Amino acid sequence: QMSDLCKSPWAEWETVRVIGRGSFGTVYEIRRRLVDGTVETAAMKVITLPQNPGDVEELRGEGFDDESITATFQSHLRSIVAEYTLMRKLDGSANVVNCKDIRYVQHDDGMGWDIFIRMELLTPLLKALPENVPEETVVRLGRDIASALVLCRKHSIIHRDIKPQNIFVSDNADYKLGDFGIAKTVEKTMGGTKIGTYKYMAPEVYNNQPYGSGADIYSLGLVLYWLLNERRMPFMPLPPAKILAGQDEQARQRRLSGEKLPPPAHGSRELQRIVLKACAYDPKDRYHTADEMLEDLEALGSGDSKDDRTAGAYTAYADTQDETVGTQGVFGTTRTGTAASTVKVKEAVQKKRKTSPKFPMSVVVIVLLACIAVGAFGYFHCWFGHKWVEATCTTPRMCTVCGKTVG
């Protein structure tokens, strides 16, 4: 059993304090001082196999001998090392927790290991969030984690456990995805194993159906929904209402059974559309890739969303959301009608613009020049009347334009 301040296996690194404890290990802050006086900090995740002595006795009771018990825990060790190897593939990304080193020390009795993983020191999302989360924060988090999923897709990685507890914030205010402990490659997902946190789990994962990277897009969408919905999941009452026993399970079953999600309580119309598309029950109705979701999130600030770029997007929005949504604003949503009616108005305006007669500029110029030429010709031939100069004692009455004389 490890002490509260476990000694670091890296001689130059000193254990400072316990950051947190979970069901699979303890995280410590460690630091070292460089020769120039600079102090570096890092996080050290420590996992002990077995987690308690009773695990060994339980295996013995099931008929395992010492060799089999050692082999069992060695298999667990390989799984943890595989997590580290997986995260090393993504090392250097601004939006994935960076792992730096791993050490594992076998117990004296040979039946277990102490595993040490050194990674960057970050702040858990739940500790970094303010009480009232502005919309720009939700968008920034969505962009950063979507960027992490773009990188995962390049390496055929499905995280499968995206939730607020696995998102962290750096000193540079970058949001980072961590804890790839249950991630797996695409090639192994066709069997449909139910792994992850039920609260943010995609329906196809829960229902033991084949799934792909769309499961991660769904979970990210649900995290954004949670943030925009005053930290309440779909179908749950909003604060200050208290959550009654059984309400969370009932709401989860409604979500996982395919009932259409209502829009979150806050957020601009376009952000709500993005979130609801990411959380579509059928994977075919979601973003096909994280790149697509990232593109829409990045367009929010530029005013160049897909709704504005393609008329087809209006129809798609009407099909996927006929609930009332709010006008633009940060947590100041005003209910103003249905999305479908907004679509019809915009489509009517576009149709009117499309059918309005427009004459080419060249035709206008030709007509104008013709009028000038006809007018000039008519003037010099006195089509519009003579310009007379009255007669005198010595000269007759004469037109100043054509020279005609009278009398």
mmCIF file of C-alpha atoms in Angstrom:
data_model
loop_
_atom_site.group_PDB
_atom_site.id
_atom_site.type_symbol
_atom_site.label_atom_id
_atom_site.label_comp_id
_atom_site.label_asym_id
_atom_site.label_seq_id
_atom_site.Cartn_x
_atom_site.Cartn_y
_atom_site.Cartn_z
ATOM 1 C CA GLN A 1 0.000 0.000 0.000
ATOM 2 C CA MET A 2 1.385 3.391 -1.041
ATOM 3 C CA SER A 3 1.771 6.312 1.343
ATOM 4 C CA ASP A 4 -0.216 9.527 0.833
ATOM 5 C CA LEU A 5 2.818 11.190 -0.739
ATOM 6 C CA CYS A 6 4.183 8.519 -3.001
ATOM 7 C CA LYS A 7 7.845 8.955 -3.859
ATOM 8 C CA SER A 8 8.564 9.784 -7.470
ATOM 9 C CA PRO A 9 10.542 7.158 -9.429
ATOM 10 C CA TRP A 10 12.315 10.008 -11.239
ATOM 11 C CA ALA A 11 15.174 11.071 -8.954
ATOM 12 C CA GLU A 12 15.093 14.741 -9.954
ATOM 13 C CA TRP A 13 11.339 15.060 -9.436
ATOM 14 C CA GLU A 14 9.926 15.630 -5.921
ATOM 15 C CA THR A 15 6.343 14.765 -4.934
ATOM 16 C CA VAL A 16 4.587 17.875 -3.636
ATOM 17 C CA ARG A 17 0.922 17.112 -2.967
ATOM 18 C CA VAL A 18 -2.061 14.928 -3.818
ATOM 19 C CA ILE A 19 -4.173 16.445 -6.584
ATOM 20 C CA GLY A 20 -6.954 13.877 -6.668
ATOM 21 C CA ARG A 21 -7.921 10.261 -6.160
ATOM 22 C CA GLY A 22 -10.089 8.110 -8.386
ATOM 23 C CA SER A 23 -11.216 4.533 -8.708
ATOM 24 C CA PHE A 24 -8.182 3.709 -10.874
ATOM 25 C CA GLY A 25 -5.381 5.633 -9.178
ATOM 26 C CA THR A 26 -4.061 8.765 -7.526
ATOM 27 C CA VAL A 27 -2.661 11.911 -9.162
ATOM 28 C CA TYR A 28 0.140 13.934 -7.531
ATOM 29 C CA GLU A 29 1.835 17.206 -8.316
ATOM 30 C CA ILE A 30 5.601 16.787 -8.728
ATOM 31 C CA ARG A 31 8.274 19.392 -9.391
ATOM 32 C CA ARG A 32 11.960 19.807 -10.050
ATOM 33 C CA ARG A 33 14.405 22.720 -9.933
ATOM 34 C CA LEU A 34 16.729 23.309 -12.880
ATOM 35 C CA VAL A 35 20.276 24.592 -12.590
ATOM 36 C CA ASP A 36 19.210 28.135 -13.504
ATOM 37 C CA GLY A 37 16.669 28.160 -10.662
ATOM 38 C CA THR A 38 13.607 27.509 -12.858
ATOM 39 C CA VAL A 39 10.982 25.310 -11.188
ATOM 40 C CA GLU A 40 9.122 22.876 -13.446
ATOM 41 C CA THR A 41 5.874 21.207 -12.416
ATOM 42 C CA ALA A 42 4.139 18.095 -13.717
ATOM 43 C CA ALA A 43 1.453 15.605 -12.763
ATOM 44 C CA MET A 44 2.220 12.023 -11.761
ATOM 45 C CA LYS A 45 -0.537 9.438 -12.116
ATOM 46 C CA VAL A 46 0.066 6.385 -9.905
ATOM 47 C CA ILE A 47 -1.810 3.120 -10.426
ATOM 48 C CA THR A 48 -1.326 0.104 -8.193
ATOM 49 C CA LEU A 49 -2.075 -3.437 -9.383
ATOM 50 C CA PRO A 50 -3.830 -5.027 -7.579
ATOM 51 C CA GLN A 51 -5.711 -2.113 -6.068
ATOM 52 C CA ASN A 52 -6.219 -3.932 -2.787
ATOM 53 C CA PRO A 53 -4.835 -7.178 -1.246
ATOM 54 C CA GLY A 54 -8.282 -8.741 -1.283
ATOM 55 C CA ASP A 55 -8.081 -9.034 -5.080
ATOM 56 C CA VAL A 56 -5.316 -11.620 -4.765
ATOM 57 C CA GLU A 57 -7.251 -13.684 -2.227
ATOM 58 C CA GLU A 58 -10.353 -13.512 -4.404
ATOM 59 C CA LEU A 59 -8.414 -14.893 -7.371
ATOM 60 C CA ARG A 60 -6.981 -17.669 -5.215
ATOM 61 C CA GLY A 61 -10.498 -18.518 -4.106
ATOM 62 C CA GLU A 62 -11.444 -18.913 -7.764
ATOM 63 C CA GLY A 63 -8.655 -21.448 -8.293
ATOM 64 C CA PHE A 64 -5.865 -19.224 -9.661
ATOM 65 C CA ASP A 65 -2.309 -20.183 -8.669
ATOM 66 C CA ASP A 66 0.504 -17.650 -8.156
ATOM 67 C CA GLU A 67 1.658 -17.902 -11.761
ATOM 68 C CA SER A 68 -1.852 -17.285 -13.103
ATOM 69 C CA ILE A 69 -2.381 -14.351 -10.734
ATOM 70 C CA THR A 70 0.896 -12.769 -11.885
ATOM 71 C CA ALA A 71 -0.101 -13.270 -15.531
ATOM 72 C CA THR A 72 -3.509 -11.680 -14.878
ATOM 73 C CA PHE A 73 -2.033 -8.500 -13.406
ATOM 74 C CA GLN A 74 0.624 -8.422 -16.116
ATOM 75 C CA SER A 75 -2.213 -8.321 -18.651
ATOM 76 C CA HIS A 76 -3.647 -5.293 -16.827
ATOM 77 C CA LEU A 77 -0.193 -3.698 -16.904
ATOM 78 C CA ARG A 78 -0.034 -4.100 -20.683
ATOM 79 C CA SER A 79 -3.403 -2.370 -21.008
ATOM 80 C CA ILE A 80 -2.182 0.635 -19.005
ATOM 81 C CA VAL A 81 1.045 0.817 -20.988
ATOM 82 C CA ALA A 82 -1.082 0.685 -24.140
ATOM 83 C CA GLU A 83 -2.971 3.776 -22.885
ATOM 84 C CA TYR A 84 0.337 5.574 -22.434
ATOM 85 C CA THR A 85 1.528 4.504 -25.899
ATOM 86 C CA LEU A 86 -1.749 5.733 -27.370
ATOM 87 C CA MET A 87 -1.408 9.159 -25.790
ATOM 88 C CA ARG A 88 2.227 9.415 -26.880
ATOM 89 C CA LYS A 89 0.997 9.194 -30.481
ATOM 90 C CA LEU A 90 -0.976 12.380 -29.844
ATOM 91 C CA ASP A 91 1.805 14.112 -27.893
ATOM 92 C CA GLY A 92 2.481 17.720 -28.830
ATOM 93 C CA SER A 93 -1.146 18.572 -29.554
ATOM 94 C CA ALA A 94 -2.522 21.726 -27.941
ATOM 95 C CA ASN A 95 -5.798 19.910 -27.232
ATOM 96 C CA VAL A 96 -4.696 16.500 -25.894
ATOM 97 C CA VAL A 97 -3.120 15.897 -22.482
ATOM 98 C CA ASN A 98 0.583 15.291 -23.127
ATOM 99 C CA CYS A 99 2.260 12.278 -21.503
ATOM 100 C CA LYS A 100 6.017 12.478 -20.971
ATOM 101 C CA ASP A 101 7.218 9.231 -19.379
ATOM 102 C CA ILE A 102 6.167 5.962 -17.761
ATOM 103 C CA ARG A 103 7.758 3.703 -15.163
ATOM 104 C CA TYR A 104 6.475 0.455 -13.667
ATOM 105 C CA VAL A 105 7.966 -1.385 -10.693
ATOM 106 C CA GLN A 106 7.024 -4.975 -9.851
ATOM 107 C CA HIS A 107 6.057 -5.765 -6.251
ATOM 108 C CA ASP A 108 8.446 -7.812 -4.148
ATOM 109 C CA ASP A 109 6.046 -10.786 -4.131
ATOM 110 C CA GLY A 110 5.850 -10.631 -7.938
ATOM 111 C CA MET A 111 2.053 -10.334 -7.915
ATOM 112 C CA GLY A 112 1.490 -6.799 -9.034
ATOM 113 C CA TRP A 113 3.009 -3.494 -10.124
ATOM 114 C CA ASP A 114 3.166 0.153 -9.239
ATOM 115 C CA ILE A 115 2.779 2.193 -12.443
ATOM 116 C CA PHE A 116 3.889 5.833 -12.681
ATOM 117 C CA ILE A 117 2.849 8.064 -15.606
ATOM 118 C CA ARG A 118 4.288 11.583 -15.820
ATOM 119 C CA MET A 119 2.147 14.102 -17.705
ATOM 120 C CA GLU A 120 1.583 17.839 -17.935
ATOM 121 C CA LEU A 121 -0.031 19.529 -14.947
ATOM 122 C CA LEU A 122 -3.487 20.863 -15.826
ATOM 123 C CA THR A 123 -6.644 22.138 -14.125
ATOM 124 C CA PRO A 124 -9.754 19.906 -14.289
ATOM 125 C CA LEU A 125 -12.570 21.535 -16.251
ATOM 126 C CA LEU A 126 -15.040 21.280 -13.369
ATOM 127 C CA LYS A 127 -12.712 23.369 -11.194
ATOM 128 C CA ALA A 128 -12.022 25.952 -13.907
ATOM 129 C CA LEU A 129 -15.610 26.709 -14.990
ATOM 130 C CA PRO A 130 -17.204 29.904 -13.646
ATOM 131 C CA GLU A 131 -20.693 29.792 -12.176
ATOM 132 C CA ASN A 132 -22.167 31.372 -15.311
ATOM 133 C CA VAL A 133 -20.445 30.047 -18.419
ATOM 134 C CA PRO A 134 -20.474 32.561 -21.310
ATOM 135 C CA GLU A 135 -21.308 31.293 -24.773
ATOM 136 C CA GLU A 136 -17.847 32.105 -26.128
ATOM 137 C CA THR A 137 -16.382 29.733 -23.521
ATOM 138 C CA VAL A 138 -18.696 26.931 -24.662
ATOM 139 C CA VAL A 139 -17.713 27.560 -28.288
ATOM 140 C CA ARG A 140 -13.992 27.627 -27.446
ATOM 141 C CA LEU A 141 -14.258 24.339 -25.543
ATOM 142 C CA GLY A 142 -16.184 22.789 -28.433
ATOM 143 C CA ARG A 143 -13.557 23.895 -30.948
ATOM 144 C CA ASP A 144 -10.646 22.603 -28.876
ATOM 145 C CA ILE A 145 -12.121 19.172 -28.164
ATOM 146 C CA ALA A 146 -13.307 18.852 -31.774
ATOM 147 C CA SER A 147 -9.699 19.565 -32.800
ATOM 148 C CA ALA A 148 -8.602 16.744 -30.491
ATOM 149 C CA LEU A 149 -11.106 14.430 -32.194
ATOM 150 C CA VAL A 150 -9.757 15.421 -35.614
ATOM 151 C CA LEU A 151 -6.337 14.259 -34.437
ATOM 152 C CA CYS A 152 -7.808 11.060 -32.984
ATOM 153 C CA ARG A 153 -9.414 10.278 -36.319
ATOM 154 C CA LYS A 154 -6.040 10.537 -38.074
ATOM 155 C CA HIS A 155 -4.783 7.769 -35.777
ATOM 156 C CA SER A 156 -8.024 5.710 -35.965
ATOM 157 C CA ILE A 157 -8.677 6.308 -32.261
ATOM 158 C CA ILE A 158 -12.107 6.394 -30.632
ATOM 159 C CA HIS A 159 -11.994 7.865 -27.136
ATOM 160 C CA ARG A 160 -15.396 6.522 -25.985
ATOM 161 C CA ASP A 161 -15.470 8.378 -22.670
ATOM 162 C CA ILE A 162 -15.740 12.089 -23.411
ATOM 163 C CA LYS A 163 -17.214 13.852 -20.380
ATOM 164 C CA PRO A 164 -16.437 16.994 -18.332
ATOM 165 C CA GLN A 165 -14.284 14.963 -15.912
ATOM 166 C CA ASN A 166 -11.933 14.026 -18.783
ATOM 167 C CA ILE A 167 -11.476 17.581 -20.048
ATOM 168 C CA PHE A 168 -8.746 19.812 -18.633
ATOM 169 C CA VAL A 169 -7.594 23.430 -18.998
ATOM 170 C CA SER A 170 -4.008 24.601 -19.503
ATOM 171 C CA ASP A 171 -2.431 27.835 -18.266
ATOM 172 C CA ASN A 172 -2.891 29.155 -21.817
ATOM 173 C CA ALA A 173 -6.655 28.535 -21.560
ATOM 174 C CA ASP A 174 -6.508 25.615 -24.010
ATOM 175 C CA TYR A 175 -9.031 22.847 -23.388
ATOM 176 C CA LYS A 176 -7.482 19.370 -23.525
ATOM 177 C CA LEU A 177 -8.886 15.869 -23.793
ATOM 178 C CA GLY A 178 -7.380 13.314 -21.439
ATOM 179 C CA ASP A 179 -7.829 9.825 -19.992
ATOM 180 C CA PHE A 180 -7.681 7.516 -23.006
ATOM 181 C CA GLY A 181 -7.843 4.512 -20.696
ATOM 182 C CA ILE A 182 -10.785 2.916 -22.485
ATOM 183 C CA ALA A 183 -10.047 4.218 -25.979
ATOM 184 C CA LYS A 184 -9.743 1.689 -28.746
ATOM 185 C CA THR A 185 -8.953 1.683 -32.452
ATOM 186 C CA VAL A 186 -11.640 1.658 -35.112
ATOM 187 C CA GLU A 187 -10.770 -1.878 -36.209
ATOM 188 C CA LYS A 188 -11.976 -3.282 -32.876
ATOM 189 C CA THR A 189 -15.297 -1.460 -32.547
ATOM 190 C CA MET A 190 -17.519 -3.543 -34.778
ATOM 191 C CA GLY A 191 -18.423 -5.894 -31.954
ATOM 192 C CA GLY A 192 -20.126 -3.063 -30.076
ATOM 193 C CA THR A 193 -18.942 -3.275 -26.465
ATOM 194 C CA LYS A 194 -20.684 -1.150 -23.852
ATOM 195 C CA ILE A 195 -17.775 0.812 -22.381
ATOM 196 C CA GLY A 196 -17.801 4.390 -21.139
ATOM 197 C CA THR A 197 -19.902 6.608 -18.899
ATOM 198 C CA TYR A 198 -23.649 6.078 -19.378
ATOM 199 C CA LYS A 199 -24.381 9.757 -18.708
ATOM 200 C CA TYR A 200 -22.645 10.897 -21.930
ATOM 201 C CA MET A 201 -22.829 7.644 -23.881
ATOM 202 C CA ALA A 202 -24.000 7.546 -27.487
ATOM 203 C CA PRO A 203 -27.187 5.488 -28.066
ATOM 204 C CA GLU A 204 -25.488 3.007 -30.417
ATOM 205 C CA VAL A 205 -22.834 2.260 -27.784
ATOM 206 C CA TYR A 206 -25.460 1.779 -25.074
ATOM 207 C CA ASN A 207 -27.510 -0.489 -27.337
ATOM 208 C CA ASN A 208 -24.476 -2.680 -28.155
ATOM 209 C CA GLN A 209 -24.569 -1.729 -31.831
ATOM 210 C CA PRO A 210 -21.532 -1.186 -34.072
ATOM 211 C CA TYR A 211 -20.180 2.342 -33.703
ATOM 212 C CA GLY A 212 -17.422 4.587 -34.943
ATOM 213 C CA SER A 213 -16.043 8.064 -34.331
ATOM 214 C CA GLY A 214 -19.612 9.407 -34.376
ATOM 215 C CA ALA A 215 -19.932 8.148 -30.797
ATOM 216 C CA ASP A 216 -17.315 10.698 -29.702
ATOM 217 C CA ILE A 217 -19.063 13.484 -31.642
ATOM 218 C CA TYR A 218 -22.295 12.627 -29.807
ATOM 219 C CA SER A 219 -20.590 12.738 -26.389
ATOM 220 C CA LEU A 220 -18.936 16.084 -27.165
ATOM 221 C CA GLY A 221 -22.289 17.477 -28.288
ATOM 222 C CA LEU A 222 -23.824 16.310 -25.013
ATOM 223 C CA VAL A 223 -21.069 18.044 -23.000
ATOM 224 C CA LEU A 224 -21.825 21.305 -24.849
ATOM 225 C CA TYR A 225 -25.563 20.730 -24.263
ATOM 226 C CA TRP A 226 -24.876 20.261 -20.538
ATOM 227 C CA LEU A 227 -22.990 23.570 -20.421
ATOM 228 C CA LEU A 228 -25.734 25.468 -22.278
ATOM 229 C CA ASN A 229 -28.479 23.866 -20.191
ATOM 230 C CA GLU A 230 -27.291 25.151 -16.800
ATOM 231 C CA ARG A 231 -25.355 21.909 -16.225
ATOM 232 C CA ARG A 232 -28.435 19.744 -16.543
ATOM 233 C CA MET A 233 -28.814 16.874 -19.020
ATOM 234 C CA PRO A 234 -31.660 16.677 -21.583
ATOM 235 C CA PHE A 235 -35.159 16.168 -20.127
ATOM 236 C CA MET A 236 -33.987 17.225 -16.652
ATOM 237 C CA PRO A 237 -35.611 20.155 -14.783
ATOM 238 C CA LEU A 238 -33.581 23.355 -14.764
ATOM 239 C CA PRO A 239 -32.322 25.044 -11.584
ATOM 240 C CA PRO A 240 -33.532 26.026 -9.078
ATOM 241 C CA ALA A 241 -35.697 22.891 -9.320
ATOM 242 C CA LYS A 242 -34.255 20.000 -7.337
ATOM 243 C CA ILE A 243 -33.539 16.652 -8.953
ATOM 244 C CA LEU A 244 -35.816 13.990 -7.520
ATOM 245 C CA ALA A 245 -34.907 10.346 -7.101
ATOM 246 C CA GLY A 246 -35.135 8.473 -10.375
ATOM 247 C CA GLN A 247 -35.420 11.577 -12.575
ATOM 248 C CA ASP A 248 -31.895 11.240 -13.941
ATOM 249 C CA GLU A 249 -32.432 7.596 -14.933
ATOM 250 C CA GLN A 250 -35.775 8.410 -16.537
ATOM 251 C CA ALA A 251 -34.228 11.290 -18.507
ATOM 252 C CA ARG A 252 -31.360 9.058 -19.640
ATOM 253 C CA GLN A 253 -33.744 6.379 -20.880
ATOM 254 C CA ARG A 254 -35.727 8.977 -22.853
ATOM 255 C CA ARG A 255 -32.516 10.172 -24.482
ATOM 256 C CA LEU A 256 -31.179 6.696 -25.240
ATOM 257 C CA SER A 257 -34.524 5.501 -26.622
ATOM 258 C CA GLY A 258 -34.438 8.098 -29.398
ATOM 259 C CA GLU A 259 -36.821 10.768 -28.096
ATOM 260 C CA LYS A 260 -36.063 14.092 -29.782
ATOM 261 C CA LEU A 261 -33.943 16.363 -27.594
ATOM 262 C CA PRO A 262 -35.346 19.812 -26.792
ATOM 263 C CA PRO A 263 -32.951 22.722 -27.456
ATOM 264 C CA PRO A 264 -30.725 23.630 -24.483
ATOM 265 C CA ALA A 265 -31.961 26.501 -22.326
ATOM 266 C CA HIS A 266 -29.331 28.976 -23.540
ATOM 267 C CA GLY A 267 -27.150 29.734 -26.512
ATOM 268 C CA SER A 268 -27.571 31.367 -29.897
ATOM 269 C CA ARG A 269 -29.755 29.708 -32.505
ATOM 270 C CA GLU A 270 -26.742 28.561 -34.558
ATOM 271 C CA LEU A 271 -24.910 27.101 -31.556
ATOM 272 C CA GLN A 272 -28.058 25.213 -30.559
ATOM 273 C CA ARG A 273 -28.309 23.845 -34.109
ATOM 274 C CA ILE A 274 -24.703 22.613 -33.959
ATOM 275 C CA VAL A 275 -25.222 20.952 -30.579
ATOM 276 C CA LEU A 276 -28.476 19.246 -31.593
ATOM 277 C CA LYS A 277 -26.926 17.991 -34.822
ATOM 278 C CA ALA A 278 -23.989 16.517 -32.882
ATOM 279 C CA CYS A 279 -26.487 14.854 -30.506
ATOM 280 C CA ALA A 280 -28.691 13.343 -33.201
ATOM 281 C CA TYR A 281 -29.920 9.860 -32.241
ATOM 282 C CA ASP A 282 -29.055 8.332 -35.623
ATOM 283 C CA PRO A 283 -25.315 8.591 -36.399
ATOM 284 C CA LYS A 284 -26.196 9.329 -40.050
ATOM 285 C CA ASP A 285 -27.900 12.563 -38.939
ATOM 286 C CA ARG A 286 -24.838 13.784 -37.020
ATOM 287 C CA TYR A 287 -21.693 15.406 -38.321
ATOM 288 C CA HIS A 288 -19.925 12.780 -40.398
ATOM 289 C CA THR A 289 -16.518 13.854 -39.073
ATOM 290 C CA ALA A 290 -15.148 16.053 -36.314
ATOM 291 C CA ASP A 291 -13.738 18.294 -39.078
ATOM 292 C CA GLU A 292 -17.289 19.215 -40.118
ATOM 293 C CA MET A 293 -18.309 20.063 -36.557
ATOM 294 C CA LEU A 294 -15.118 22.094 -36.069
ATOM 295 C CA GLU A 295 -15.835 24.037 -39.274
ATOM 296 C CA ASP A 296 -19.299 25.032 -38.033
ATOM 297 C CA LEU A 297 -17.976 26.026 -34.598
ATOM 298 C CA GLU A 298 -15.231 28.144 -36.153
ATOM 299 C CA ALA A 299 -17.777 29.832 -38.433
ATOM 300 C CA LEU A 300 -19.794 31.054 -35.438
ATOM 301 C CA GLY A 301 -17.461 33.988 -34.833
ATOM 302 C CA SER A 302 -17.104 34.913 -38.510
ATOM 303 C CA GLY A 303 -20.804 35.060 -39.373
ATOM 304 C CA ASP A 304 -20.147 32.576 -42.198
ATOM 305 C CA SER A 305 -22.101 29.620 -40.940
ATOM 306 C CA LYS A 306 -23.344 26.890 -43.240
ATOM 307 C CA ASP A 307 -26.877 28.208 -42.765
ATOM 308 C CA ASP A 308 -25.774 31.424 -44.446
ATOM 309 C CA ARG A 309 -23.731 29.728 -47.170
ATOM 310 C CA THR A 310 -26.188 27.130 -48.484
ATOM 311 C CA ALA A 311 -29.933 27.211 -48.908
ATOM 312 C CA GLY A 312 -30.042 23.458 -48.289
ATOM 313 C CA ALA A 313 -28.909 24.010 -44.716
ATOM 314 C CA TYR A 314 -32.149 25.864 -43.964
ATOM 315 C CA THR A 315 -34.206 22.859 -44.977
ATOM 316 C CA ALA A 316 -31.963 20.530 -42.980
ATOM 317 C CA TYR A 317 -32.407 22.731 -39.921
ATOM 318 C CA ALA A 318 -36.180 22.709 -40.290
ATOM 319 C CA ASP A 319 -36.134 18.911 -40.501
ATOM 320 C CA THR A 320 -33.987 18.432 -37.411
ATOM 321 C CA GLN A 321 -35.394 21.144 -35.136
ATOM 322 C CA ASP A 322 -38.939 22.452 -35.160
ATOM 323 C CA GLU A 323 -38.790 23.574 -31.537
ATOM 324 C CA THR A 324 -38.750 27.236 -30.590
ATOM 325 C CA VAL A 325 -35.268 28.630 -30.302
ATOM 326 C CA GLY A 326 -33.820 31.862 -28.984
ATOM 327 C CA THR A 327 -32.448 34.838 -30.808
ATOM 328 C CA GLN A 328 -28.739 35.629 -30.742
ATOM 329 C CA GLY A 329 -27.397 36.308 -27.259
ATOM 330 C CA VAL A 330 -25.214 35.045 -24.459
ATOM 331 C CA PHE A 331 -27.505 33.386 -21.925
ATOM 332 C CA GLY A 332 -30.092 36.030 -22.719
ATOM 333 C CA THR A 333 -32.345 33.923 -24.916
ATOM 334 C CA THR A 334 -35.640 35.409 -26.102
ATOM 335 C CA ARG A 335 -38.201 32.964 -27.446
ATOM 336 C CA THR A 336 -39.385 34.309 -30.804
ATOM 337 C CA GLY A 337 -41.107 31.575 -32.813
ATOM 338 C CA THR A 338 -40.196 28.404 -34.613
ATOM 339 C CA ALA A 339 -37.080 27.571 -36.524
ATOM 340 C CA ALA A 340 -39.208 26.163 -39.336
ATOM 341 C CA SER A 341 -41.083 29.449 -39.798
ATOM 342 C CA THR A 342 -37.775 31.315 -39.869
ATOM 343 C CA VAL A 343 -36.668 28.950 -42.601
ATOM 344 C CA LYS A 344 -39.788 29.652 -44.682
ATOM 345 C CA VAL A 345 -39.292 33.403 -44.435
ATOM 346 C CA LYS A 346 -35.658 33.162 -45.535
ATOM 347 C CA GLU A 347 -36.488 30.781 -48.378
ATOM 348 C CA ALA A 348 -39.283 33.119 -49.575
ATOM 349 C CA VAL A 349 -36.900 36.073 -49.582
ATOM 350 C CA GLN A 350 -34.326 34.062 -51.509
ATOM 351 C CA LYS A 351 -36.977 32.939 -54.026
ATOM 352 C CA LYS A 352 -38.191 36.510 -54.501
ATOM 353 C CA ARG A 353 -34.666 37.731 -55.089
ATOM 354 C CA LYS A 354 -34.038 34.935 -57.510
ATOM 355 C CA THR A 355 -37.164 35.653 -59.621
ATOM 356 C CA SER A 356 -36.904 39.475 -59.621
ATOM 357 C CA PRO A 357 -36.151 40.806 -63.179
ATOM 358 C CA LYS A 358 -32.652 42.128 -63.598
ATOM 359 C CA PHE A 359 -31.556 43.843 -66.894
ATOM 360 C CA PRO A 360 -27.922 43.542 -67.940
ATOM 361 C CA MET A 361 -26.009 46.814 -67.706
ATOM 362 C CA SER A 362 -24.982 46.576 -71.374
ATOM 363 C CA VAL A 363 -28.648 46.795 -72.485
ATOM 364 C CA VAL A 364 -29.188 49.909 -70.378
ATOM 365 C CA VAL A 365 -26.113 51.601 -71.915
ATOM 366 C CA ILE A 366 -27.192 50.785 -75.519
ATOM 367 C CA VAL A 367 -30.700 52.152 -74.944
ATOM 368 C CA LEU A 368 -29.288 55.328 -73.379
ATOM 369 C CA LEU A 369 -26.877 55.936 -76.303
ATOM 370 C CA ALA A 370 -29.693 55.345 -78.831
ATOM 371 C CA CYS A 371 -31.876 57.921 -77.097
ATOM 372 C CA ILE A 372 -29.059 60.469 -77.197
ATOM 373 C CA ALA A 373 -28.398 59.835 -80.905
ATOM 374 C CA VAL A 374 -32.087 60.096 -81.856
ATOM 375 C CA GLY A 375 -32.485 63.215 -79.792
ATOM 376 C CA ALA A 376 -29.472 64.898 -81.407
ATOM 377 C CA PHE A 377 -30.606 63.976 -84.930
ATOM 378 C CA GLY A 378 -34.118 65.200 -84.252
ATOM 379 C CA TYR A 379 -32.823 68.468 -82.820
ATOM 380 C CA PHE A 380 -30.694 69.321 -85.858
ATOM 381 C CA HIS A 381 -33.580 68.448 -88.207
ATOM 382 C CA CYS A 382 -35.988 70.507 -86.154
ATOM 383 C CA TRP A 383 -38.245 67.571 -85.247
ATOM 384 C CA PHE A 384 -39.136 69.400 -82.095
ATOM 385 C CA GLY A 385 -39.812 72.800 -83.814
ATOM 386 C CA HIS A 386 -37.741 75.661 -85.402
ATOM 387 C CA LYS A 387 -35.788 78.196 -83.391
ATOM 388 C CA TRP A 388 -36.822 81.435 -85.163
ATOM 389 C CA VAL A 389 -35.069 84.787 -85.272
ATOM 390 C CA GLU A 390 -37.581 87.512 -86.134
ATOM 391 C CA ALA A 391 -37.253 89.412 -89.435
ATOM 392 C CA THR A 392 -35.826 92.921 -89.631
ATOM 393 C CA CYS A 393 -35.976 95.600 -92.330
ATOM 394 C CA THR A 394 -33.070 93.987 -94.124
ATOM 395 C CA THR A 395 -33.305 90.227 -93.223
ATOM 396 C CA PRO A 396 -36.135 87.662 -93.382
ATOM 397 C CA ARG A 397 -37.348 85.480 -90.498
ATOM 398 C CA MET A 398 -34.769 82.629 -90.103
ATOM 399 C CA CYS A 399 -34.347 79.365 -88.065
ATOM 400 C CA THR A 400 -31.074 79.332 -86.109
ATOM 401 C CA VAL A 401 -30.872 75.512 -86.274
ATOM 402 C CA CYS A 402 -31.600 74.513 -89.879
ATOM 403 C CA GLY A 403 -31.275 77.957 -91.579
ATOM 404 C CA LYS A 404 -34.769 77.960 -93.090
ATOM 405 C CA THR A 405 -36.046 81.465 -93.979
ATOM 406 C CA VAL A 406 -39.574 82.809 -94.198
ATOM 407 C CA GLY A 407 -40.686 86.121 -95.835
#
